[in-house]
mmCIF file of C-alpha atoms and ligand atoms in Angstrom:
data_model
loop_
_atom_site.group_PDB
_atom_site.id
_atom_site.type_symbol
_atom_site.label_atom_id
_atom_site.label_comp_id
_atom_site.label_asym_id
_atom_site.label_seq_id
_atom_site.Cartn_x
_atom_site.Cartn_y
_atom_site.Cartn_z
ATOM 1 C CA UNK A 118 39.670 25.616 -82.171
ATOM 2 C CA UNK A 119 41.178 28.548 -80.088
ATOM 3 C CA UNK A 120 40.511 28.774 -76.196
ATOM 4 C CA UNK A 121 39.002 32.025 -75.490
ATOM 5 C CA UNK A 122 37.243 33.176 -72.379
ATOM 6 C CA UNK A 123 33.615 33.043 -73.345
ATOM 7 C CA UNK A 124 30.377 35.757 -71.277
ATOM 8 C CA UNK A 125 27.773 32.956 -70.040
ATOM 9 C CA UNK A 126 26.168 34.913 -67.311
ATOM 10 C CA UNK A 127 25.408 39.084 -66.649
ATOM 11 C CA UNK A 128 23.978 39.846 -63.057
ATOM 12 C CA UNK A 129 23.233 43.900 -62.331
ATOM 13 C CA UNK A 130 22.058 45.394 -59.150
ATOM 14 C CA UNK A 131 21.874 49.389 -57.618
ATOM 15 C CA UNK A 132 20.453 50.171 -54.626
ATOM 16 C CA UNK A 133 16.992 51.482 -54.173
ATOM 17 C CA UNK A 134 17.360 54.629 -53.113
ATOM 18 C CA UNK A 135 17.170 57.512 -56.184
ATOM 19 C CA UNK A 136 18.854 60.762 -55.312
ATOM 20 C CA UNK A 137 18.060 63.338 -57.809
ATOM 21 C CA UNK A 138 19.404 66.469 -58.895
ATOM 22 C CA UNK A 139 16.751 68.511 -57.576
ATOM 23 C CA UNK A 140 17.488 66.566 -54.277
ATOM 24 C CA UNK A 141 21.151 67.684 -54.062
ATOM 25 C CA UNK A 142 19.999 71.193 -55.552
ATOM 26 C CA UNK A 143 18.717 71.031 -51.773
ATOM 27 C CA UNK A 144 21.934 71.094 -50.115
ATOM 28 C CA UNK A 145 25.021 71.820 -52.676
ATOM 29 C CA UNK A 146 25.078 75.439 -55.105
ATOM 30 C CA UNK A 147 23.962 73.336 -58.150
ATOM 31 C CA UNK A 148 20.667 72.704 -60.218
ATOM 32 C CA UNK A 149 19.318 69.687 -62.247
ATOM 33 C CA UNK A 150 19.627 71.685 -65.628
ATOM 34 C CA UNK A 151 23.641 72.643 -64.495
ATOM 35 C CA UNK A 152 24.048 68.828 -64.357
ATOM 36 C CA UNK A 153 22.211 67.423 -67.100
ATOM 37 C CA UNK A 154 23.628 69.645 -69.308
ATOM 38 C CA UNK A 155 26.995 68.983 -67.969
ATOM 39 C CA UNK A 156 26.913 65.430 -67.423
ATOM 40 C CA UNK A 157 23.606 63.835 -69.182
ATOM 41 C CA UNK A 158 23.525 62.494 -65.204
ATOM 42 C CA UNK A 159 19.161 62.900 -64.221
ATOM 43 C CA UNK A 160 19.734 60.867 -60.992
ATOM 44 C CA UNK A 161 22.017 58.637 -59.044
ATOM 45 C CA UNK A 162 21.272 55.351 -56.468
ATOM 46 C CA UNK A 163 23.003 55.669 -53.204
ATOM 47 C CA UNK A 164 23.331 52.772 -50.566
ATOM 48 C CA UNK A 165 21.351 52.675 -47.579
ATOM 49 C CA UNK A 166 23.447 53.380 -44.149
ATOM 50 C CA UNK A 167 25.044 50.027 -43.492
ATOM 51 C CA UNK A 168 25.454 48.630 -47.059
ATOM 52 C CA UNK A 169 28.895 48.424 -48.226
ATOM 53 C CA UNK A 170 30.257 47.355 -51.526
ATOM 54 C CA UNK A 171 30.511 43.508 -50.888
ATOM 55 C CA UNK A 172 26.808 43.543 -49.924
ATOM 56 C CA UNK A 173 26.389 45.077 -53.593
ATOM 57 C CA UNK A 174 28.885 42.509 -55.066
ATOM 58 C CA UNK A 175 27.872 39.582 -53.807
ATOM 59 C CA UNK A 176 24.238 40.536 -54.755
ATOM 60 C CA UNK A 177 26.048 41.090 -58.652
ATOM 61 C CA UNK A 178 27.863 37.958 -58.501
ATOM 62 C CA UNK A 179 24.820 36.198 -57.639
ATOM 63 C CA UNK A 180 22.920 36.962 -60.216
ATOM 64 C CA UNK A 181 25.183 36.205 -62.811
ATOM 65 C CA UNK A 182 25.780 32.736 -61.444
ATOM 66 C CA UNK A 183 21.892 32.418 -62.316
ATOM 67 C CA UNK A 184 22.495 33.827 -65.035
ATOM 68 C CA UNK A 185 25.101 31.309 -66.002
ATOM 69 C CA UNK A 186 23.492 28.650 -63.969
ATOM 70 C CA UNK A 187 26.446 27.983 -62.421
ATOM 71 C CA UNK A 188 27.735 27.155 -58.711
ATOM 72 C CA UNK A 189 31.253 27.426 -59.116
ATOM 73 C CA UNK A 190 33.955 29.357 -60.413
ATOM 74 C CA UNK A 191 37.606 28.830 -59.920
ATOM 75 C CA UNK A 192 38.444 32.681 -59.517
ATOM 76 C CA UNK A 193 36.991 35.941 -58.458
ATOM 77 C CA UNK A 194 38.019 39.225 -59.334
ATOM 78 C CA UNK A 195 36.285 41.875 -57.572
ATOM 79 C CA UNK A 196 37.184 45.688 -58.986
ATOM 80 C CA UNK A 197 36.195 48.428 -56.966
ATOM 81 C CA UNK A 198 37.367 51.798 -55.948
ATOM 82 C CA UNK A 199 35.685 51.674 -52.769
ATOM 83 C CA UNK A 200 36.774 48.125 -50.660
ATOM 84 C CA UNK A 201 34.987 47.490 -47.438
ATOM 85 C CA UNK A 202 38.468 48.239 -45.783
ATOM 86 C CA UNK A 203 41.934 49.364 -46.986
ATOM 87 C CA UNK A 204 42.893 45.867 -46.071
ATOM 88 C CA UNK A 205 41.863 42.933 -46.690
ATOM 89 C CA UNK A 206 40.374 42.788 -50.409
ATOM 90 C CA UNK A 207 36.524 42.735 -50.718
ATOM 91 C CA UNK A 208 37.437 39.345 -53.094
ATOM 92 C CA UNK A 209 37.501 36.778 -50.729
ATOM 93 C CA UNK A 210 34.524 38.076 -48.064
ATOM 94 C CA UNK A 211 32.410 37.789 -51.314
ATOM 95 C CA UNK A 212 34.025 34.556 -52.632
ATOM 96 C CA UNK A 213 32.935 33.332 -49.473
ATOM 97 C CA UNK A 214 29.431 35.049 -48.653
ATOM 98 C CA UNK A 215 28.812 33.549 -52.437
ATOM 99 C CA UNK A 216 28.904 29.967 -51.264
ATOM 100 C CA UNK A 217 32.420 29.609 -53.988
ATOM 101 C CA UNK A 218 34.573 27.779 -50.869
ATOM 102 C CA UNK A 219 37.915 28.361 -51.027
ATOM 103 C CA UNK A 220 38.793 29.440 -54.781
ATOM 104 C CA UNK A 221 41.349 32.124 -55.468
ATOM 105 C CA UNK A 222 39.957 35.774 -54.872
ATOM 106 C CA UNK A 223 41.257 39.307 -55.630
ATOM 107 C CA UNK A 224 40.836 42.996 -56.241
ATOM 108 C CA UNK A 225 42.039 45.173 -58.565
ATOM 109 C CA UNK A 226 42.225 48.502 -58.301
ATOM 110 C CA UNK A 227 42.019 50.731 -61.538
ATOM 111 C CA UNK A 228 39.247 53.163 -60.586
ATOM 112 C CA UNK A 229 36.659 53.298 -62.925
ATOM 113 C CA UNK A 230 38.854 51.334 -65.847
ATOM 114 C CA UNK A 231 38.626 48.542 -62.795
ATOM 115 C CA UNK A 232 36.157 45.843 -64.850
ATOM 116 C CA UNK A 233 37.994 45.828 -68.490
ATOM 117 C CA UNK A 234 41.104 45.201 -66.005
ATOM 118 C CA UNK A 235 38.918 42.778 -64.600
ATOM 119 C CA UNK A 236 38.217 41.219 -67.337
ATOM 120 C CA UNK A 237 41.330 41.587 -68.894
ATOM 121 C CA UNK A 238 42.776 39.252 -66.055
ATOM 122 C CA UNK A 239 40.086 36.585 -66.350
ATOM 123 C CA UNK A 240 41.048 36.417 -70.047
ATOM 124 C CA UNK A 241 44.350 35.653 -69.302
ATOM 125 C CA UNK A 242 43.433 33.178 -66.437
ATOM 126 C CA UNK A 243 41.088 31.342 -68.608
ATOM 127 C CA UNK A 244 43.223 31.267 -71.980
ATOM 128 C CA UNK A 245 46.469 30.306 -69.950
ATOM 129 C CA UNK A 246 44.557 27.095 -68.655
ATOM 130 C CA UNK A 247 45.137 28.472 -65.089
ATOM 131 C CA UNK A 248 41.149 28.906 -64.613
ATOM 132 C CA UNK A 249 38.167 27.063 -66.180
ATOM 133 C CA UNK A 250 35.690 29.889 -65.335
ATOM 134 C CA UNK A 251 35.962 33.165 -63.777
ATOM 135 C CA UNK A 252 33.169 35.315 -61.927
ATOM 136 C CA UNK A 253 34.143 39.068 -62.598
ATOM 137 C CA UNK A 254 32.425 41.744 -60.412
ATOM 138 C CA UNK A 255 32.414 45.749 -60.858
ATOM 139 C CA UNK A 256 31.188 46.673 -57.392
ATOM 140 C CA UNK A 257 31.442 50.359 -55.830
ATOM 141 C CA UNK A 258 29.500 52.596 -53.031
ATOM 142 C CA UNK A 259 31.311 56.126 -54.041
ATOM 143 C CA UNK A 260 28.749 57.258 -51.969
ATOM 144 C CA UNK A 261 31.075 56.168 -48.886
ATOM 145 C CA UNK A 262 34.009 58.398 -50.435
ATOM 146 C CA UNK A 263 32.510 61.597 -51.940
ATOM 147 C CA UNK A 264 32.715 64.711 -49.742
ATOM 148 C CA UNK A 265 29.099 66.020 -49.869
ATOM 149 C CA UNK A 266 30.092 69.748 -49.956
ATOM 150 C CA UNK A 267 32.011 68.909 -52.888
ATOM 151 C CA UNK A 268 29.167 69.916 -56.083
ATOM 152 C CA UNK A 269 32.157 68.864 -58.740
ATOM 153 C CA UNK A 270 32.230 65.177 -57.729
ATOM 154 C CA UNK A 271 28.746 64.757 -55.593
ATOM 155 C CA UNK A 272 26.855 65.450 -58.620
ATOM 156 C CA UNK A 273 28.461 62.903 -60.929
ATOM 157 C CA UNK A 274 28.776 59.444 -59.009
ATOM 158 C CA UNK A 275 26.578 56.668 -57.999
ATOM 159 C CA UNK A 276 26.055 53.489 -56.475
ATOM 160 C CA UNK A 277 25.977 49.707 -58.047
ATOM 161 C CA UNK A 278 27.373 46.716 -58.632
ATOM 162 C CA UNK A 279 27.697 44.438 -62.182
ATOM 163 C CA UNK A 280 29.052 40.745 -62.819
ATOM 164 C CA UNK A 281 30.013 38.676 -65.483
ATOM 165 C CA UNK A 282 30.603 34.573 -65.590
ATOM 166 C CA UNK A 283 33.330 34.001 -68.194
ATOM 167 C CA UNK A 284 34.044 30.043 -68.769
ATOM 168 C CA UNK A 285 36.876 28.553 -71.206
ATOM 169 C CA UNK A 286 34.972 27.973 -74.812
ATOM 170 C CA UNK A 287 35.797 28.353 -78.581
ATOM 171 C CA UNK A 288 37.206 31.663 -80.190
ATOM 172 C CA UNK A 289 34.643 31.484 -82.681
ATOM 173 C CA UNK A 290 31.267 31.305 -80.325
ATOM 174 C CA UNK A 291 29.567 34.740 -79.326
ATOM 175 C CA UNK A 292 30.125 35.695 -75.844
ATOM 176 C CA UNK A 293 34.586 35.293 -76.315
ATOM 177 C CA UNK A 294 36.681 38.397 -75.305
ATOM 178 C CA UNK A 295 38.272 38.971 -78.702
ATOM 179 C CA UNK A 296 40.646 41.073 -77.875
ATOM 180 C CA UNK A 297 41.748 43.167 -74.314
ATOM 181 C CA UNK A 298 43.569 46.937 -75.134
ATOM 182 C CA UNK A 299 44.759 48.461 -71.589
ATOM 183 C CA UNK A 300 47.374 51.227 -70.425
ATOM 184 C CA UNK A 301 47.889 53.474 -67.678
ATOM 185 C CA UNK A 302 49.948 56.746 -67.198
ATOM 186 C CA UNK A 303 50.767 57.294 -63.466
ATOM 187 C CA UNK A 304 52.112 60.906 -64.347
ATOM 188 C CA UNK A 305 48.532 61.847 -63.948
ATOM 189 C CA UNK A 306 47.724 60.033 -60.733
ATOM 190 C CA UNK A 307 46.727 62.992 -58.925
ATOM 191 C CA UNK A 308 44.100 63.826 -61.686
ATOM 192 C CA UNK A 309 41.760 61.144 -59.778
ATOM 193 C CA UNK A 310 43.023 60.951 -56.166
ATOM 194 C CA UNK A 311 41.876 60.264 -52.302
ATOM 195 C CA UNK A 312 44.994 61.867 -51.106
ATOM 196 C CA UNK A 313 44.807 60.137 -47.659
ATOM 197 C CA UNK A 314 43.782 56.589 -45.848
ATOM 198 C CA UNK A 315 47.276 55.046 -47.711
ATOM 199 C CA UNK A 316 51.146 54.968 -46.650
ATOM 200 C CA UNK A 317 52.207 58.256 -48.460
ATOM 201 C CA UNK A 318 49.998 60.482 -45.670
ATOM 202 C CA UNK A 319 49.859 58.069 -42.754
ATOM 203 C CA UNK A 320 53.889 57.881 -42.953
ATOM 204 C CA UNK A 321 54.118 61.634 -43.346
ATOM 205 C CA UNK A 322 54.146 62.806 -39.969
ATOM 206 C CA UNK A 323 51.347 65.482 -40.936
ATOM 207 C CA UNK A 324 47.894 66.026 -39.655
ATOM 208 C CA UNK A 325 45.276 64.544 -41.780
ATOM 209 C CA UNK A 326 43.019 67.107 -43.277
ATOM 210 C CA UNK A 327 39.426 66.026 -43.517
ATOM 211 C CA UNK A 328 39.168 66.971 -47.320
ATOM 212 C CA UNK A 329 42.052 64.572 -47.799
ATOM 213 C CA UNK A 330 39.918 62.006 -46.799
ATOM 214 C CA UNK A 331 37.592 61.725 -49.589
ATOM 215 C CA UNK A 332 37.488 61.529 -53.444
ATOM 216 C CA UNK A 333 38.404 64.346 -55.828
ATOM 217 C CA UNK A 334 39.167 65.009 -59.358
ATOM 218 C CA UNK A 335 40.042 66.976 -61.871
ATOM 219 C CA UNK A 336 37.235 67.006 -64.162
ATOM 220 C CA UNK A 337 38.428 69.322 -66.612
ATOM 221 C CA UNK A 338 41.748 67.733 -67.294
ATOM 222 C CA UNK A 339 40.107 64.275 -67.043
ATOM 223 C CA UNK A 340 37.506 64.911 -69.835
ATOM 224 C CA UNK A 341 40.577 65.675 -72.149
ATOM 225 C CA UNK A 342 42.190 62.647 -71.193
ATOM 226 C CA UNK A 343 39.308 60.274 -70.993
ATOM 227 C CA UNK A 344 38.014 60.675 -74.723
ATOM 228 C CA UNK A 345 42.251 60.896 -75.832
ATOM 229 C CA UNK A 346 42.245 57.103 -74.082
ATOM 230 C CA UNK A 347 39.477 55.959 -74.490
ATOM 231 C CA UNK A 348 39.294 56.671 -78.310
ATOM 232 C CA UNK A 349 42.874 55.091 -78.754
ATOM 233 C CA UNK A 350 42.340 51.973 -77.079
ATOM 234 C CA UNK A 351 38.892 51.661 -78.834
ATOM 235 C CA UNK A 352 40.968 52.016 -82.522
ATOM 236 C CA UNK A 353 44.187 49.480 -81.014
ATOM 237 C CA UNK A 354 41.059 46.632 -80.665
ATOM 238 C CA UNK A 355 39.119 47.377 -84.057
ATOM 239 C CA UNK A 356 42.862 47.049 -85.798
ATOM 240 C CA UNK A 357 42.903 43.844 -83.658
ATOM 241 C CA UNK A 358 39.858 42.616 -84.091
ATOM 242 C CA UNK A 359 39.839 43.733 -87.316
ATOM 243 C CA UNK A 360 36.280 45.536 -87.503
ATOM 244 C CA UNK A 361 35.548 48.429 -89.180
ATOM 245 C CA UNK A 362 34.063 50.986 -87.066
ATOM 246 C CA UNK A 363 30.710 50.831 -88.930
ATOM 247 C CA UNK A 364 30.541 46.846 -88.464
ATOM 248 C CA UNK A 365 30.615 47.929 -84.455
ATOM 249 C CA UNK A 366 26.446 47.632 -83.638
ATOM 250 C CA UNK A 367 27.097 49.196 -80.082
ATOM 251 C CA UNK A 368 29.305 51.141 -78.587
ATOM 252 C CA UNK A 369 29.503 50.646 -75.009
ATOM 253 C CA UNK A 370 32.207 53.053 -72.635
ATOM 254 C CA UNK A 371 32.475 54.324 -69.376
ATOM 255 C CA UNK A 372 29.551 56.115 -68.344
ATOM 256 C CA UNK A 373 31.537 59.002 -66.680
ATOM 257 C CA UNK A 374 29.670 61.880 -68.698
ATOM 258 C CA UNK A 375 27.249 61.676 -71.925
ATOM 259 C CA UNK A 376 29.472 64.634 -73.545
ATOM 260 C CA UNK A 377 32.873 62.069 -73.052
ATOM 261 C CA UNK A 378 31.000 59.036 -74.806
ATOM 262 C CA UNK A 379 29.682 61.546 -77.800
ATOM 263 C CA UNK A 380 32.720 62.860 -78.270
ATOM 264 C CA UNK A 381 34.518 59.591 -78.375
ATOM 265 C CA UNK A 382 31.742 58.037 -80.381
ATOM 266 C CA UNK A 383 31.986 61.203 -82.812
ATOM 267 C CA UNK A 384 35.687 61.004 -83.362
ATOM 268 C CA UNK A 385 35.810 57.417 -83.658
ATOM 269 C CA UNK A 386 32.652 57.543 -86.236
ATOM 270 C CA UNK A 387 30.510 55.401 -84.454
ATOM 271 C CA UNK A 388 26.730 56.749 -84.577
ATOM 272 C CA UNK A 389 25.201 58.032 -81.778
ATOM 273 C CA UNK A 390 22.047 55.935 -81.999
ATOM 274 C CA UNK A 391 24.693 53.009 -81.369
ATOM 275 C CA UNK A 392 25.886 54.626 -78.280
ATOM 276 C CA UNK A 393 24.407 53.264 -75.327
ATOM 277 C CA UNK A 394 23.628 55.452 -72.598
ATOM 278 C CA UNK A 395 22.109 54.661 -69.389
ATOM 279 C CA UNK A 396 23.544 57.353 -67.039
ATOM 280 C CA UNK A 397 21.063 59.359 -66.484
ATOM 281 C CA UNK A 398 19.622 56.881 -64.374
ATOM 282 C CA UNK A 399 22.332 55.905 -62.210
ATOM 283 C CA UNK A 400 25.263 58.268 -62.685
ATOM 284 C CA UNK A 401 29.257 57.504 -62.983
ATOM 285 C CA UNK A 402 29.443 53.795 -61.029
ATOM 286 C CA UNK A 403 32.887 53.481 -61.516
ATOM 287 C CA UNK A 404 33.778 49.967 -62.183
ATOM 288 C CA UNK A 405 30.393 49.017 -61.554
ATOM 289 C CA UNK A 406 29.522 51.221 -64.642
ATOM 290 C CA UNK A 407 30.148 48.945 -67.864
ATOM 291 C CA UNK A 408 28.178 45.872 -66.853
ATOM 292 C CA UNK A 409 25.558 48.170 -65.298
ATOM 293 C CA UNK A 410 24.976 49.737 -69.482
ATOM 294 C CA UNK A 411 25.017 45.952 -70.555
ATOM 295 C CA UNK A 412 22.907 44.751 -68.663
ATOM 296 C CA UNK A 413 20.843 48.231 -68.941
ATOM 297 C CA UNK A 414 20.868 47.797 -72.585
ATOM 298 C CA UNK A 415 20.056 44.133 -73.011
ATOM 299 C CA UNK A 416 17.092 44.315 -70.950
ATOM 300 C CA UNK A 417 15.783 47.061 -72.596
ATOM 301 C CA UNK A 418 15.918 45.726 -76.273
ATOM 302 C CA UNK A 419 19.022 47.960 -77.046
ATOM 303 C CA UNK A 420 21.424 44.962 -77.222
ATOM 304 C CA UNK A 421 20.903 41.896 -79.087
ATOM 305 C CA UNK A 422 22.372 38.616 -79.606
ATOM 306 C CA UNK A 423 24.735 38.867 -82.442
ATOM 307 C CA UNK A 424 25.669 42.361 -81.993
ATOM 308 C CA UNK A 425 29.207 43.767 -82.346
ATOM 309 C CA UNK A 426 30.169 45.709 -79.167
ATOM 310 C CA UNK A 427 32.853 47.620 -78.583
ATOM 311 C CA UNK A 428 33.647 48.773 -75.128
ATOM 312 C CA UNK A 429 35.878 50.958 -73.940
ATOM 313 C CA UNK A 430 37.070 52.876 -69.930
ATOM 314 C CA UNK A 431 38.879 55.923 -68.563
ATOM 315 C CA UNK A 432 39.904 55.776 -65.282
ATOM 316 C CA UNK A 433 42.205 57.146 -61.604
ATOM 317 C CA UNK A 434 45.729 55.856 -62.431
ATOM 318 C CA UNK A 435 45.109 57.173 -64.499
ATOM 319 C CA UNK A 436 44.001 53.904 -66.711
ATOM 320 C CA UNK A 437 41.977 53.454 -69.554
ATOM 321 C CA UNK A 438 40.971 50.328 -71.801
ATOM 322 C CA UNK A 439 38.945 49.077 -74.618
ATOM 323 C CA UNK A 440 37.641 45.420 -75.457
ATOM 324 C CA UNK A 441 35.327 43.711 -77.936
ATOM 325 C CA UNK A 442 32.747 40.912 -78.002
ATOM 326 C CA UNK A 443 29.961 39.361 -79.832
ATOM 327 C CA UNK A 444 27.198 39.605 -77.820
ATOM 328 C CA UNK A 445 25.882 36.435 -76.292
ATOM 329 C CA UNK A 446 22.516 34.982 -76.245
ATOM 330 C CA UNK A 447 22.773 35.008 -72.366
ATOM 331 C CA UNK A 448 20.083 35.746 -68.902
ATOM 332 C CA UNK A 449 20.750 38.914 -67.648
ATOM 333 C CA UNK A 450 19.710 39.261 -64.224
HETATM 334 N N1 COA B 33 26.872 72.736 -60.292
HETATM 335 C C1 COA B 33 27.004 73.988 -60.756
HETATM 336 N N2 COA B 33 28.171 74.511 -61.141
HETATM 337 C C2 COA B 33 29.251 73.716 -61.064
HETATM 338 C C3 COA B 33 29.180 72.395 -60.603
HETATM 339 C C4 COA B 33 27.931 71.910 -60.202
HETATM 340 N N3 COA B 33 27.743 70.651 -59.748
HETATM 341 N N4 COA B 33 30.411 71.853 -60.666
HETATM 342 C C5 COA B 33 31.234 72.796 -61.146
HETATM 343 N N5 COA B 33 30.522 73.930 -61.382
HETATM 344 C C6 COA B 33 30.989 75.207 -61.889
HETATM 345 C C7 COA B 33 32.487 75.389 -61.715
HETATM 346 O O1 COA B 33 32.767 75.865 -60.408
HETATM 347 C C8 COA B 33 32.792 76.410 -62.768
HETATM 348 O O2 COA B 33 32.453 77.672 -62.300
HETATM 349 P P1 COA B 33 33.380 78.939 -62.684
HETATM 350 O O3 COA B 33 33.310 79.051 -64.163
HETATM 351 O O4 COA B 33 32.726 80.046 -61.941
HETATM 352 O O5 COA B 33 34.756 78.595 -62.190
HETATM 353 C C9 COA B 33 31.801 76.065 -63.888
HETATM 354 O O6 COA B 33 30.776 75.250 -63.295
HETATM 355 C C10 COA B 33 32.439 75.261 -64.984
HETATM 356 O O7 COA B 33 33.189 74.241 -64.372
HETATM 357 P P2 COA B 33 34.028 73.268 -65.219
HETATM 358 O O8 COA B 33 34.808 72.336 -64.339
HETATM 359 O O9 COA B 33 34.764 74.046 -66.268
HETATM 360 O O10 COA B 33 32.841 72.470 -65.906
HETATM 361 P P3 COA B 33 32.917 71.386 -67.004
HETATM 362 O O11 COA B 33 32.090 71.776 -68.127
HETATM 363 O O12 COA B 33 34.322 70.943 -67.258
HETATM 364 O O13 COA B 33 32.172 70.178 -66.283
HETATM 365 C C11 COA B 33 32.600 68.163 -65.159
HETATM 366 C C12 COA B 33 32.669 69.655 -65.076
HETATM 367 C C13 COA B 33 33.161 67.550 -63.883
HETATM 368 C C14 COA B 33 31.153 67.732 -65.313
HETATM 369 C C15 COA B 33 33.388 67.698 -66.390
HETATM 370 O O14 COA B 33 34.667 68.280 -66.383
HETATM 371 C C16 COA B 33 33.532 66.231 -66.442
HETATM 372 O O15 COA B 33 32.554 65.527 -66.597
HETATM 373 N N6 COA B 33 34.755 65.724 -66.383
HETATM 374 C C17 COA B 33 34.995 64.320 -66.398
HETATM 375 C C18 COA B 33 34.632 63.796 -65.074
HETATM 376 C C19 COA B 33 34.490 62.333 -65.102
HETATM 377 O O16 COA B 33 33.769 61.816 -65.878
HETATM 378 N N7 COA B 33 35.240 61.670 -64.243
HETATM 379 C C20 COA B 33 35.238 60.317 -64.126
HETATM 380 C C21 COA B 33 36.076 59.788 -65.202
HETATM 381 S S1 COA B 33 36.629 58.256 -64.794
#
């Protein structure tokens, strides 16, 4: 027997509104064939005015308690980009609105690496003994933080929210995080920045420029980085786990662009028809954006119970991450 933290539960939700690329063809120099070429991206779901990324999480988190049938956990770990406010975290408003009392609740910030942190630290809370079961959420509302003249960012990210229920069970059953790779290099923080809103501009005496106020990145230098991370910390956990790259069934990463996840999946040697892809329909969710594909894929017959995954995140930090499971025979709500 070995403790491991163990995936009972998977709850997904986006919000109902599609945007497509012919809709912000409307408004921004950019067409649908620029960015499905580009990205693979077909359209994006955007929350309505008023929703904010709790409202998304706590509609995750309950889903995946039904999927668990659970109604408690002893820790949640909320990982967004995009908190309700700059202080407090989202964590404990959605602890709360969940009906989970007074258990321990936190963010983490890591971008769009945010849920393999999240799970990374749910793993370690569980395996320690200092949790029994942990409800992880991906939550984000980029929609809140893009700048809509912006056609390099607008086009790419959506809107969404995924959780996981992780309880304390056996190595050895399907569901237990084998193995957690996860790194950051903040030399390249301003690859992925919102360069106001935090102590850095509000202490510098300087008027705030509106374009400071919202999301930007580097996409070019990103892509290089993202499939250099992504495919290292997706080899540190098969020489872990010990698989062999053809024993991995799916191949699950970021969904930041479809050109990232073939090229990682080609230089790896995974196959593409083991890739799963599911951002053309909703776009680059951030941390919302690896249980969004699970639950994407197991719903839709492209993930079954027995399956070696392999999953693996780029993100602002910059961060990045890989992890591996045997997939569950769990709900997925
Ligand atoms: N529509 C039309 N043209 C666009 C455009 C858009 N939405 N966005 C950029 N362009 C233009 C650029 O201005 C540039 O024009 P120029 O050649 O006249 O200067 C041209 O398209 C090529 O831009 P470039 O940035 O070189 O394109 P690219 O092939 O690198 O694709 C990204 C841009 C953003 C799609 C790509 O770099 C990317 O996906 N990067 C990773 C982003 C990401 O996934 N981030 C999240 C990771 S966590």
């Amino acid at each position: 027997m070995s403790r491991a933290a163990v995936l009972r539960g998977l709850g997904a939700v986006v919000p109902p509104r599609v945007v497509t690329n012919d809709e912000l063809a409307q408004r921004l120099d950019t067409s649908d064939a620029w960015i499905r070429s580009r990205t693979g991206i077909a359209q994006r779901h955007v929350s309505a005015p008023g929703t904010a990324t709790s409202d998304l999480a706590v509609d995750a988190g309950a889903r995946a308690l039904k999927a668990a049938d659970r109604d408690h956990v002893d820790l949640v770990v909320v990982a967004t980009t995009t908190p309700d406010h700059p202080c407090p975290a989202t964590a404990p408003t959605v602890a709360s609105r969940l009906g989970l009392g007074t258990v321990a609740a936190y963010d983490i910030a890591a971008v769009c690496t945010g849920f393999l942190y999240g799970l990374s630290t749910a793993t370690a809370a569980i395996v320690s003994g200092m949790a029994e079961s942990v409800l992880v959420i991906g939550a984000e509302t980029y929609s809140s933080i893009l700048n809509p003249n912006d056609r390099t960012t607008s086009v790419i990210f959506g809107d969404g929210a995924g959780a996981v229920v992780l309880t304390a069970g056996d190595r050895d059953e399907p569901g237990a995080v084998l193995e957690v790779d996860l790194g950051s290099d903040g030399t390249l923080a301003e690859l992925i920045m919102i360069p106001a809103g935090g102590s850095r501009q509000r202490l510098s005496g300087l008027p705030v420029s509106p374009d400071d106020t919202y999301f930007r990145m580097d996409g070019k230098r990103v892509f290089r980085s993202a499939v250099e991370r992504m495919e290292g910390a997706a080899r540190a956990v098969l020489e872990r786990t010990g698989w062999t790259v053809d024993s991995v069934d799916r191949f699950v990463g970021h969904q930041a662009n479809v050109r990232i996840l073939a090229t990682v999946a080609e230089q790896l040697g995974v196959p593409r028809d083991r890739v799963v892809v599911n951002l053309d329909k909703v776009g680059n969710t951030s941390a919302a954006s690896i249980p969004l594909a699970l639950a994407d894929a197991a719903n839709s017959g492209g993930l079954a119970a027995g399956e070696r995954v392999l999953l693996a995140a780029f993100g602002g930090g910059v961060t990045w991450g890989a992890s591996a499971l045997v997939w569950p025979d769990i709900s997925v709500f």
